[in-house]
Coordinates of N, CA, C and O in Angstrom, one line a residue:
M1 N 9.1 15.3 -2.7 CA 9.3 14.0 -2.1 C 8.1 13.1 -2.5 O 7.0 13.4 -2.4
K2 N 8.5 11.9 -3.0 CA 7.4 10.9 -3.3 C 7.5 9.8 -2.2 O 8.6 9.4 -1.8
T3 N 6.3 9.4 -1.7 CA 6.3 8.3 -0.7 C 5.5 7.2 -1.2 O 4.4 7.3 -1.7
I4 N 6.1 6.0 -1.1 CA 5.5 4.7 -1.6 C 5.3 3.7 -0.5 O 6.3 3.5 0.3
F5 N 4.2 3.1 -0.4 CA 4.0 2.0 0.5 C 3.8 0.7 -0.3 O 3.1 0.7 -1.4
C6 N 4.3 -0.4 0.1 CA 4.1 -1.7 -0.5 C 3.5 -2.7 0.4 O 4.0 -2.8 1.6
I7 N 2.4 -3.3 0.0 CA 1.7 -4.3 0.9 C 1.4 -5.5 0.0 O 1.0 -5.4 -1.2
K8 N 1.5 -6.7 0.6 CA 1.3 -7.9 -0.2 C 0.2 -8.8 0.5 O 0.0 -8.7 1.7
S9 N -0.5 -9.5 -0.3 CA -1.5 -10.5 0.2 C -1.5 -11.7 -0.6 O -1.7 -11.7 -1.9
S10 N -1.4 -12.9 0.0 CA -1.5 -14.2 -0.7 C -2.9 -14.7 -0.5 O -3.2 -15.8 -1.0
T11 N -3.8 -14.0 0.3 CA -5.1 -14.6 0.7 C -6.2 -14.1 -0.1 O -7.3 -14.7 -0.2
V12 N -6.1 -12.9 -0.8 CA -7.2 -12.3 -1.5 C -7.8 -13.3 -2.6 O -7.0 -13.8 -3.4
N13 N -9.1 -13.6 -2.5 CA -9.7 -14.5 -3.4 C -11.1 -14.0 -3.6 O -11.9 -13.8 -2.7
L14 N -11.5 -13.7 -4.9 CA -12.7 -13.0 -5.2 C -13.8 -13.9 -5.8 O -14.8 -13.4 -6.3
E15 N -13.5 -15.2 -5.8 CA -14.5 -16.1 -6.4 C -15.9 -16.0 -5.8 O -16.9 -16.1 -6.5
N16 N -16.0 -15.9 -4.5 CA -17.3 -15.8 -3.9 C -17.6 -14.4 -3.3 O -18.4 -14.3 -2.3
Y17 N -16.9 -13.4 -3.9 CA -17.1 -12.1 -3.3 C -18.5 -11.6 -3.2 O -19.3 -11.8 -4.2
N18 N -18.8 -11.0 -2.1 CA -20.2 -10.5 -1.8 C -20.0 -9.2 -1.0 O -19.4 -9.2 0.0
I19 N -20.5 -8.1 -1.6 CA -20.4 -6.8 -0.9 C -21.0 -6.8 0.5 O -20.6 -6.0 1.3
K20 N -21.9 -7.7 0.8 CA -22.6 -7.7 2.1 C -21.7 -8.4 3.1 O -21.9 -8.3 4.3
D21 N -20.7 -9.1 2.7 CA -19.7 -9.8 3.6 C -18.3 -9.7 3.0 O -17.7 -10.7 2.6
I22 N -17.8 -8.5 2.9 CA -16.5 -8.3 2.3 C -15.4 -9.1 3.1 O -14.6 -9.8 2.5
Q23 N -15.4 -9.0 4.4 CA -14.4 -9.7 5.2 C -14.4 -11.2 5.0 O -13.4 -11.8 4.8
G24 N -15.6 -11.8 4.9 CA -15.7 -13.2 4.8 C -15.6 -13.8 3.4 O -15.4 -15.0 3.2
T25 N -15.8 -12.9 2.4 CA -15.9 -13.5 1.0 C -14.8 -12.9 0.1 O -14.8 -13.2 -1.1
S26 N -13.8 -12.2 0.6 CA -12.8 -11.6 -0.3 C -11.4 -12.0 0.0 O -10.5 -11.6 -0.6
G27 N -11.3 -12.9 1.0 CA -9.9 -13.3 1.4 C -9.2 -12.1 2.0 O -8.0 -12.0 1.9
R28 N -9.9 -11.3 2.7 CA -9.4 -10.1 3.4 C -8.9 -9.0 2.5 O -7.9 -8.3 2.8
L29 N -9.6 -8.8 1.4 CA -9.3 -7.6 0.6 C -9.6 -6.3 1.3 O -9.1 -5.2 1.0
D30 N -10.5 -6.4 2.4 CA -10.8 -5.2 3.2 C -9.5 -4.7 3.9 O -9.4 -3.4 4.0
V31 N -8.6 -5.5 4.2 CA -7.3 -5.1 4.8 C -6.5 -4.2 3.8 O -6.0 -3.1 4.1
I32 N -6.5 -4.6 2.5 CA -5.8 -3.9 1.5 C -6.5 -2.5 1.3 O -5.9 -1.5 1.2
S33 N -7.9 -2.6 1.2 CA -8.6 -1.3 1.0 C -8.4 -0.3 2.1 O -8.2 0.9 1.9
R34 N -8.3 -0.8 3.4 CA -8.0 0.1 4.5 C -6.7 0.7 4.4 O -6.5 1.9 4.7
C35 N -5.7 -0.1 3.9 CA -4.3 0.4 3.7 C -4.3 1.5 2.6 O -3.6 2.5 2.7
V36 N -5.0 1.2 1.5 CA -5.1 2.2 0.4 C -5.7 3.5 0.9 O -5.1 4.6 0.7
L37 N -6.8 3.5 1.7 CA -7.3 4.7 2.2 C -6.4 5.4 3.2 O -6.3 6.6 3.2
S38 N -5.7 4.6 4.0 CA -4.7 5.2 5.0 C -3.6 5.9 4.3 O -3.1 7.0 4.7
A39 N -3.2 5.3 3.1 CA -2.0 5.9 2.4 C -2.4 7.2 1.6 O -1.7 8.2 1.6
L40 N -3.6 7.1 0.9 CA -3.9 8.1 0.0 C -4.8 9.3 0.5 O -4.7 10.4 -0.1
I41 N -5.5 9.1 1.6 CA -6.4 10.1 2.1 C -5.9 10.7 3.4 O -5.4 10.0 4.3
N42 N -6.2 12.0 3.5 CA -5.9 12.8 4.7 C -7.0 13.9 4.8 O -7.1 14.6 3.8
D43 N -7.6 14.0 5.9 CA -8.7 15.0 6.1 C -9.7 14.9 4.9 O -10.2 15.9 4.4
N44 N -10.1 13.6 4.6 CA -11.1 13.4 3.5 C -10.7 13.9 2.1 O -11.5 14.1 1.3
K45 N -9.4 14.1 1.9 CA -8.9 14.6 0.6 C -7.7 13.7 0.2 O -7.0 13.2 1.0
L46 N -7.6 13.6 -1.1 CA -6.4 12.8 -1.7 C -5.1 13.6 -1.4 O -5.1 14.8 -1.6
E47 N -4.1 12.9 -0.9 CA -2.8 13.5 -0.7 C -2.1 13.7 -2.0 O -2.5 13.1 -3.0
K48 N -1.0 14.4 -2.1 CA -0.2 14.5 -3.3 C 1.1 13.6 -3.1 O 1.6 13.4 -2.0
N49 N 1.5 13.0 -4.3 CA 2.8 12.3 -4.4 C 2.9 11.1 -3.5 O 3.9 10.8 -2.9
I50 N 1.8 10.4 -3.3 CA 1.8 9.1 -2.6 C 1.3 8.0 -3.4 O 0.3 8.1 -4.2
Q51 N 2.0 6.9 -3.3 CA 1.5 5.7 -4.0 C 1.4 4.5 -3.0 O 2.2 4.5 -2.0
I52 N 0.5 3.6 -3.3 CA 0.5 2.3 -2.6 C 0.4 1.2 -3.6 O -0.4 1.3 -4.5
W53 N 1.4 0.3 -3.5 CA 1.4 -0.8 -4.4 C 0.9 -2.0 -3.7 O 1.4 -2.4 -2.6
A54 N -0.2 -2.6 -4.3 CA -0.8 -3.8 -3.7 C -0.4 -5.0 -4.5 O -0.8 -5.1 -5.7
F55 N 0.3 -5.9 -3.9 CA 0.7 -7.2 -4.6 C -0.2 -8.3 -4.1 O -0.2 -8.8 -3.0
L56 N -1.1 -8.7 -5.0 CA -2.1 -9.7 -4.7 C -1.7 -11.0 -5.5 O -1.8 -11.0 -6.7
D57 N -1.3 -12.0 -4.8 CA -0.7 -13.2 -5.4 C -1.6 -13.8 -6.5 O -1.1 -14.2 -7.5
N58 N -2.9 -13.8 -6.3 CA -3.8 -14.4 -7.2 C -4.3 -13.5 -8.4 O -4.9 -14.0 -9.3
Y59 N -3.9 -12.2 -8.3 CA -4.5 -11.3 -9.3 C -3.5 -10.3 -9.9 O -3.8 -9.6 -10.9
G60 N -2.3 -10.2 -9.4 CA -1.3 -9.3 -10.0 C -1.0 -8.1 -9.0 O -1.3 -8.1 -7.9
T61 N -0.3 -7.1 -9.6 CA 0.1 -6.0 -8.9 C -0.7 -4.7 -9.3 O -0.8 -4.5 -10.5
F62 N -1.1 -4.0 -8.3 CA -1.9 -2.8 -8.6 C -1.3 -1.6 -8.0 O -1.0 -1.6 -6.8
V63 N -1.2 -0.5 -8.7 CA -0.6 0.7 -8.2 C -1.6 1.8 -8.1 O -2.2 2.3 -9.1
F64 N -1.8 2.3 -6.9 CA -2.7 3.4 -6.6 C -1.9 4.6 -6.4 O -1.0 4.7 -5.5
D65 N -2.0 5.6 -7.3 CA -1.2 6.8 -7.3 C -2.1 8.0 -7.0 O -3.0 8.3 -7.8
S66 N -1.9 8.6 -5.9 CA -2.8 9.7 -5.5 C -3.0 10.8 -6.5 O -4.0 11.5 -6.6
N67 N -1.9 11.0 -7.3 CA -1.9 12.1 -8.3 C -2.8 11.8 -9.5 O -3.1 12.7 -10.3
R68 N -3.2 10.5 -9.7 CA -3.9 10.1 -10.9 C -5.4 10.1 -10.7 O -6.2 9.9 -11.6
F69 N -5.9 10.2 -9.4 CA -7.3 10.1 -9.1 C -8.0 11.5 -9.0 O -7.3 12.5 -8.7
N70 N -9.3 11.5 -9.2 CA -10.1 12.7 -9.0 C -10.6 12.7 -7.6 O -11.3 11.8 -7.1
N71 N -10.3 13.8 -6.8 CA -10.7 13.9 -5.4 C -12.2 13.8 -5.2 O -12.7 13.3 -4.3
D72 N -12.9 14.4 -6.2 CA -14.4 14.4 -6.1 C -15.0 13.0 -6.2 O -16.1 12.7 -5.7
T73 N -14.4 12.2 -7.1 CA -15.1 10.9 -7.4 C -14.4 9.7 -6.7 O -14.9 8.6 -6.7
F74 N -13.2 9.9 -6.1 CA -12.5 8.8 -5.5 C -13.3 8.3 -4.3 O -13.7 9.0 -3.4
P75 N -13.5 6.9 -4.2 CA -14.3 6.4 -3.1 C -13.6 6.4 -1.8 O -12.5 5.8 -1.6
K76 N -14.1 7.2 -0.8 CA -13.3 7.4 0.4 C -13.8 6.6 1.6 O -13.5 6.9 2.7
N77 N -14.6 5.6 1.3 CA -15.0 4.6 2.4 C -14.6 3.2 1.9 O -14.6 2.9 0.7
E78 N -14.4 2.3 2.9 CA -13.8 1.0 2.7 C -14.8 0.1 1.8 O -14.3 -0.6 0.9
I79 N -16.1 0.2 2.0 CA -17.0 -0.6 1.2 C -17.0 -0.2 -0.2 O -16.9 -1.1 -1.1
L80 N -17.2 1.0 -0.5 CA -17.2 1.5 -1.9 C -15.8 1.3 -2.6 O -15.8 0.8 -3.7
L81 N -14.8 1.6 -1.9 CA -13.4 1.4 -2.5 C -13.2 -0.1 -2.9 O -12.8 -0.4 -4.0
T82 N -13.6 -1.0 -2.0 CA -13.4 -2.4 -2.2 C -14.3 -2.9 -3.4 O -13.8 -3.6 -4.3
D83 N -15.5 -2.4 -3.5 CA -16.4 -2.8 -4.5 C -15.9 -2.3 -5.9 O -15.9 -3.1 -6.9
Y84 N -15.5 -1.1 -6.0 CA -14.9 -0.6 -7.2 C -13.6 -1.3 -7.6 O -13.3 -1.6 -8.7
F85 N -12.8 -1.7 -6.5 CA -11.5 -2.4 -6.8 C -11.8 -3.8 -7.4 O -11.2 -4.2 -8.3
V86 N -12.8 -4.5 -6.8 CA -13.2 -5.8 -7.3 C -13.6 -5.7 -8.7 O -13.3 -6.5 -9.6
D87 N -14.4 -4.6 -9.0 CA -14.9 -4.4 -10.4 C -13.7 -4.2 -11.3 O -13.7 -4.7 -12.4
F88 N -12.7 -3.4 -10.8 CA -11.5 -3.1 -11.7 C -10.8 -4.4 -11.9 O -10.3 -4.7 -13.0
I89 N -10.6 -5.3 -10.9 CA -9.9 -6.5 -11.0 C -10.6 -7.5 -12.0 O -10.0 -8.1 -12.9
K90 N -11.9 -7.5 -11.9 CA -12.7 -8.4 -12.7 C -13.2 -7.7 -14.0 O -14.4 -7.6 -14.2
K91 N -12.2 -7.2 -14.7 CA -12.6 -6.4 -15.9 C -13.6 -7.1 -16.8 O -14.3 -6.4 -17.5
G92 N -13.6 -8.4 -16.9 CA -14.4 -9.1 -17.8 C -15.9 -8.9 -17.6 O -16.7 -8.7 -18.5
N93 N -16.4 -8.9 -16.3 CA -17.8 -8.7 -16.1 C -18.0 -7.4 -15.3 O -18.1 -7.4 -14.1
K94 N -18.0 -6.3 -16.0 CA -18.1 -4.9 -15.4 C -19.4 -4.7 -14.7 O -20.5 -4.9 -15.3
K95 N -19.4 -4.2 -13.5 CA -20.6 -3.9 -12.8 C -20.9 -2.4 -13.0 O -22.0 -2.0 -13.1
Y96 N -19.8 -1.6 -13.0 CA -20.0 -0.1 -13.1 C -19.6 0.3 -14.6 O -18.5 -0.1 -15.1
T97 N -20.4 1.2 -15.2 CA -20.0 1.7 -16.5 C -18.9 2.7 -16.3 O -18.0 2.8 -17.2
V98 N -18.9 3.4 -15.2 CA -17.8 4.4 -14.9 C -17.2 4.0 -13.6 O -17.9 3.9 -12.6
N99 N -15.9 3.7 -13.6 CA -15.3 3.3 -12.3 C -14.2 4.3 -12.0 O -13.3 4.5 -12.7
P100 N -14.3 5.0 -10.8 CA -13.4 6.0 -10.4 C -12.0 5.5 -10.2 O -11.0 6.2 -10.0
L101 N -11.8 4.1 -10.2 CA -10.5 3.6 -10.0 C -9.8 3.1 -11.3 O -8.8 2.5 -11.3
D102 N -10.4 3.6 -12.4 CA -9.8 3.2 -13.7 C -8.4 3.7 -13.9 O -7.7 3.3 -14.9
S103 N -8.0 4.6 -13.1 CA -6.6 5.1 -13.2 C -5.6 4.3 -12.5 O -4.4 4.6 -12.5
I104 N -6.0 3.2 -11.8 CA -5.1 2.2 -11.3 C -4.2 1.7 -12.4 O -4.7 1.4 -13.5
K105 N -2.9 1.5 -12.1 CA -2.0 0.9 -13.1 C -1.8 -0.6 -12.6 O -1.6 -0.8 -11.4
S106 N -1.8 -1.5 -13.6 CA -1.6 -2.9 -13.3 C -0.2 -3.3 -13.8 O 0.3 -2.7 -14.7
S107 N 0.3 -4.3 -13.1 CA 1.7 -4.7 -13.5 C 1.8 -6.2 -13.2 O 1.1 -6.8 -12.4
N108 N 2.7 -6.9 -13.9 CA 3.0 -8.3 -13.6 C 4.3 -8.5 -12.8 O 4.7 -9.6 -12.5
L109 N 4.9 -7.4 -12.4 CA 6.1 -7.4 -11.6 C 5.8 -7.9 -10.2 O 4.8 -7.5 -9.6
D110 N 6.7 -8.8 -9.6 CA 6.4 -9.2 -8.3 C 7.1 -8.2 -7.3 O 7.8 -7.3 -7.8
I111 N 6.9 -8.3 -6.1 CA 7.3 -7.3 -5.1 C 8.9 -7.2 -5.1 O 9.4 -6.1 -4.9
F112 N 9.6 -8.3 -5.3 CA 11.1 -8.2 -5.2 C 11.6 -7.4 -6.5 O 12.6 -6.7 -6.3
E113 N 11.0 -7.7 -7.6 CA 11.4 -6.9 -8.8 C 11.2 -5.4 -8.6 O 12.0 -4.6 -9.0
V114 N 10.0 -5.1 -8.1 CA 9.7 -3.7 -7.8 C 10.6 -3.0 -6.9 O 11.2 -1.9 -7.1
I115 N 10.9 -3.7 -5.8 CA 11.9 -3.2 -4.8 C 13.2 -2.9 -5.4 O 13.9 -1.9 -5.2
K116 N 13.7 -3.9 -6.2 CA 15.0 -3.8 -6.9 C 15.0 -2.5 -7.8 O 16.0 -1.8 -7.9
N117 N 13.9 -2.3 -8.5 CA 13.8 -1.2 -9.4 C 13.9 0.1 -8.6 O 14.6 1.1 -9.0
F118 N 13.3 0.2 -7.4 CA 13.4 1.4 -6.6 C 14.7 1.6 -5.9 O 15.2 2.7 -5.7
V119 N 15.4 0.5 -5.7 CA 16.8 0.6 -5.2 C 17.7 1.3 -6.3 O 18.4 2.2 -6.0
K120 N 17.5 0.9 -7.5 CA 18.2 1.5 -8.6 C 17.9 3.0 -8.8 O 18.7 3.8 -9.2
K121 N 16.7 3.3 -8.4 CA 16.2 4.7 -8.5 C 16.6 5.5 -7.3 O 16.2 6.7 -7.2
K122 N 17.4 4.9 -6.4 CA 18.0 5.6 -5.2 C 16.9 6.0 -4.2 O 17.1 7.0 -3.5
F123 N 15.8 5.3 -4.1 CA 14.9 5.6 -3.1 C 15.5 5.1 -1.7 O 16.2 4.2 -1.7
Q124 N 15.1 5.8 -0.7 CA 15.4 5.3 0.7 C 14.3 4.3 1.0 O 13.1 4.6 1.0
I125 N 14.8 3.1 1.3 CA 13.8 2.0 1.4 C 13.9 1.4 2.9 O 15.0 1.1 3.4
F126 N 12.7 1.2 3.4 CA 12.6 0.7 4.8 C 11.6 -0.4 4.9 O 10.5 -0.4 4.3
V127 N 12.0 -1.5 5.6 CA 11.1 -2.6 5.9 C 10.6 -2.4 7.3 O 11.3 -2.3 8.2
L128 N 9.2 -2.4 7.4 CA 8.6 -2.2 8.7 C 8.7 -3.6 9.4 O 8.1 -4.6 9.0
N129 N 9.4 -3.6 10.5 CA 9.6 -4.8 11.2 C 9.7 -4.5 12.7 O 10.5 -3.6 13.1
E130 N 9.0 -5.1 13.5 CA 8.9 -4.8 15.0 C 10.3 -5.0 15.6 O 10.6 -4.3 16.6
S131 N 11.2 -5.8 15.0 CA 12.5 -6.0 15.6 C 13.6 -5.1 14.9 O 14.8 -5.3 15.1
G132 N 13.1 -4.1 14.2 CA 14.0 -3.2 13.5 C 14.5 -2.0 14.3 O 14.3 -2.0 15.5
I133 N 15.2 -1.1 13.7 CA 15.7 0.1 14.4 C 14.6 1.0 14.7 O 13.7 1.2 13.9
V134 N 14.6 1.5 15.9 CA 13.5 2.4 16.3 C 13.4 3.6 15.4 O 14.4 4.3 15.1
F135 N 12.1 3.9 15.0 CA 11.9 5.0 14.0 C 12.5 6.3 14.3 O 13.1 7.0 13.5
S136 N 12.4 6.7 15.6 CA 12.9 8.0 16.1 C 14.4 8.1 15.8 O 14.9 9.2 15.6
R137 N 15.2 7.0 15.8 CA 16.6 7.1 15.5 C 16.9 7.4 14.1 O 17.9 8.0 13.7
I138 N 16.1 6.9 13.2 CA 16.3 7.1 11.7 C 15.6 8.4 11.2 O 16.0 9.0 10.3
F139 N 14.5 8.7 11.9 CA 13.7 9.8 11.5 C 14.4 11.1 11.2 O 14.2 11.8 10.2
M140 N 15.4 11.5 12.0 CA 16.1 12.7 11.9 C 17.0 12.7 10.6 O 17.4 13.8 10.1
D141 N 17.4 11.5 10.2 CA 18.3 11.4 9.0 C 17.5 11.4 7.7 O 18.1 11.4 6.6
M142 N 16.1 11.3 7.8 CA 15.3 11.3 6.6 C 15.3 12.7 6.0 O 15.1 13.7 6.7
S143 N 15.4 12.7 4.7 CA 15.4 14.1 4.0 C 14.1 14.3 3.4 O 13.6 13.4 2.7
P144 N 13.5 15.5 3.5 CA 12.2 15.8 2.9 C 12.4 15.8 1.3 O 11.4 15.8 0.6
K145 N 13.6 15.8 0.9 CA 13.9 15.9 -0.6 C 14.0 14.5 -1.2 O 14.0 14.3 -2.4
K146 N 14.2 13.5 -0.3 CA 14.4 12.1 -0.8 C 13.1 11.4 -1.0 O 12.2 11.6 -0.3
N147 N 13.1 10.5 -2.0 CA 11.9 9.6 -2.2 C 12.0 8.4 -1.3 O 13.1 7.9 -1.1
L148 N 10.9 8.1 -0.7 CA 10.9 7.1 0.4 C 10.0 5.9 0.0 O 8.9 6.1 -0.6
L149 N 10.4 4.7 0.3 CA 9.5 3.5 0.1 C 9.5 2.7 1.4 O 10.5 2.5 2.0
F150 N 8.3 2.3 1.8 CA 8.1 1.6 3.0 C 7.4 0.2 2.7 O 6.4 0.2 2.0
I151 N 8.1 -0.9 3.1 CA 7.5 -2.2 2.8 C 6.7 -2.6 4.1 O 7.3 -2.8 5.2
V152 N 5.4 -2.6 4.0 CA 4.6 -2.9 5.1 C 4.5 -4.4 5.4 O 4.3 -4.8 6.5
G153 N 4.5 -5.1 4.3 CA 4.5 -6.6 4.5 C 3.2 -7.3 4.1 O 2.5 -6.8 3.2
D154 N 2.9 -8.4 4.8 CA 1.7 -9.1 4.5 C 1.1 -9.6 5.9 O 1.7 -9.4 6.9
Q155 N -0.1 -10.2 5.8 CA -0.7 -10.6 7.0 C 0.0 -11.7 7.8 O 0.0 -11.8 9.0
S156 N 0.8 -12.6 7.0 CA 1.4 -13.7 7.7 C 2.8 -13.4 8.3 O 3.3 -14.2 9.1
G157 N 3.4 -12.4 7.8 CA 4.8 -12.1 8.3 C 5.8 -12.8 7.4 O 7.0 -12.6 7.6
E158 N 5.4 -13.6 6.4 CA 6.3 -14.3 5.6 C 7.2 -13.4 4.8 O 8.4 -13.7 4.6
L159 N 6.6 -12.4 4.3 CA 7.4 -11.5 3.4 C 8.6 -10.8 4.2 O 9.7 -10.9 3.7
I160 N 8.3 -10.3 5.3 CA 9.3 -9.6 6.2 C 10.4 -10.6 6.5 O 11.6 -10.2 6.6
N161 N 10.1 -11.8 6.7 CA 11.1 -12.8 7.1 C 11.7 -13.6 6.0 O 12.4 -14.6 6.2
S162 N 11.3 -13.2 4.7 CA 11.7 -14.0 3.6 C 13.2 -13.8 3.3 O 13.8 -12.8 3.5
K163 N 13.8 -14.9 2.8 CA 15.2 -14.9 2.4 C 15.5 -13.8 1.3 O 16.5 -13.1 1.4
E164 N 14.6 -13.7 0.3 CA 14.7 -12.8 -0.8 C 14.8 -11.3 -0.3 O 15.6 -10.5 -0.7
L165 N 14.0 -11.0 0.7 CA 14.0 -9.6 1.2 C 15.2 -9.4 2.1 O 15.8 -8.3 2.0
K166 N 15.6 -10.4 2.9 CA 16.8 -10.2 3.7 C 18.1 -10.0 2.8 O 19.0 -9.3 3.2
E167 N 18.1 -10.7 1.7 CA 19.3 -10.6 0.8 C 19.4 -9.2 0.2 O 20.5 -8.8 -0.3
L168 N 18.3 -8.4 0.2 CA 18.4 -7.0 -0.4 C 19.1 -6.1 0.6 O 19.4 -4.9 0.3
N169 N 19.3 -6.5 1.9 CA 20.0 -5.8 2.9 C 19.4 -4.4 3.1 O 20.2 -3.4 3.1
L170 N 18.1 -4.3 3.3 CA 17.5 -3.0 3.5 C 17.4 -2.7 5.0 O 17.5 -3.6 5.8
T171 N 17.1 -1.4 5.3 CA 17.0 -1.0 6.7 C 15.7 -1.5 7.3 O 14.6 -1.2 6.7
N172 N 15.7 -2.2 8.4 CA 14.5 -2.6 9.1 C 14.1 -1.5 10.1 O 15.0 -1.1 10.9
L173 N 12.9 -1.1 10.1 CA 12.4 0.1 10.8 C 11.3 -0.4 11.8 O 10.4 -1.1 11.3
S174 N 11.3 0.0 13.0 CA 10.3 -0.3 14.0 C 9.6 0.9 14.5 O 10.2 1.9 14.7
L175 N 8.3 0.8 14.7 CA 7.5 1.9 15.3 C 7.3 1.7 16.8 O 6.6 2.3 17.4
G176 N 8.1 0.7 17.3 CA 8.0 0.4 18.7 C 7.7 -1.0 19.0 O 7.6 -1.8 18.1
N177 N 7.5 -1.4 20.3 CA 7.3 -2.8 20.6 C 5.9 -3.2 20.6 O 5.5 -4.3 21.0
R178 N 5.0 -2.3 20.1 CA 3.6 -2.7 19.9 C 3.3 -3.2 18.5 O 3.9 -2.7 17.6
S179 N 2.3 -4.1 18.4 CA 1.9 -4.5 17.1 C 0.8 -3.6 16.6 O -0.1 -3.3 17.3
Y180 N 0.9 -3.1 15.4 CA -0.1 -2.2 14.8 C -0.7 -2.9 13.5 O 0.0 -3.7 12.9
L181 N -1.9 -2.6 13.3 CA -2.5 -3.0 12.0 C -1.8 -2.3 10.9 O -1.2 -1.2 11.1
A182 N -1.7 -2.9 9.7 CA -1.0 -2.3 8.6 C -1.5 -0.9 8.3 O -0.7 0.0 8.1
S183 N -2.8 -0.7 8.3 CA -3.3 0.6 8.0 C -2.9 1.7 9.1 O -2.6 2.8 8.8
S184 N -2.8 1.2 10.3 CA -2.4 2.2 11.4 C -0.9 2.5 11.3 O -0.5 3.6 11.5
T185 N -0.1 1.5 10.8 CA 1.3 1.7 10.6 C 1.5 2.8 9.5 O 2.3 3.7 9.7
I186 N 0.7 2.7 8.5 CA 0.8 3.7 7.4 C 0.5 5.1 7.9 O 1.2 6.0 7.6
R187 N -0.6 5.2 8.7 CA -1.0 6.4 9.2 C 0.1 7.0 10.1 O 0.4 8.2 10.1
L188 N 0.7 6.2 11.0 CA 1.7 6.7 11.9 C 3.0 7.2 11.1 O 3.5 8.2 11.4
I189 N 3.3 6.5 10.0 CA 4.5 6.9 9.2 C 4.1 8.3 8.6 O 5.0 9.2 8.6
K190 N 3.0 8.4 8.0 CA 2.6 9.6 7.4 C 2.6 10.8 8.4 O 3.0 11.9 8.1
L191 N 2.1 10.5 9.6 CA 2.0 11.5 10.6 C 3.4 12.0 10.9 O 3.7 13.2 11.0
N192 N 4.4 11.1 11.1 CA 5.8 11.5 11.4 C 6.4 12.2 10.2 O 7.1 13.2 10.4
L193 N 6.1 11.7 9.0 CA 6.7 12.4 7.8 C 6.2 13.8 7.6 O 6.9 14.7 7.1
S194 N 5.0 14.1 8.1 CA 4.4 15.4 7.9 C 5.2 16.4 8.8 O 5.2 17.6 8.5
L195 N 5.9 15.9 9.8 CA 6.8 16.8 10.6 C 8.1 17.2 9.9 O 8.7 18.2 10.3
L196 N 8.4 16.4 8.9 CA 9.6 16.7 8.1 C 9.5 17.9 7.1 O 10.4 18.6 6.8
I197 N 8.2 18.0 6.7 CA 8.0 19.0 5.6 C 7.7 20.4 6.1 O 7.0 20.5 7.1

């Protein structure tokens, strides 16, 4: 089973990026980094067969595939991961001669093109939405043999409520009536999926 998470950000801006103030100078790239760590790491080790696609409006699409990284060199804390990621994005002025994130794949596809591609590949696709079907109702129908894709959304909620996403007629999934941080949502999904295997 392959599990993929999709997260989008229209706010990431690295023009004034400073490692001493990642939150204030990156347009909240720290949120993306936290989601990457939640998706790929468990017990301080890289998981198998997990991807997280980060759609950054100002910089393109980046695919973190757990199978492509080295567990010993992958940055497992938010500050290091963010700094290496910024270095990867700003390929022109390299800060690091060796970057453990050089295995990231870049793409020019937007989130809707990617989702449509995974629909064609017969992935089970779920949109994380507080007003969706309660996770426990769908959980028992999930197959450990099926590939899964979860659309986590963006900070503004615009993606989840967009006309383009609604037209794809995907299943909306809720983890309950509480609001969770995107990184916590990813952790909760992984925790539940671990019970399937």
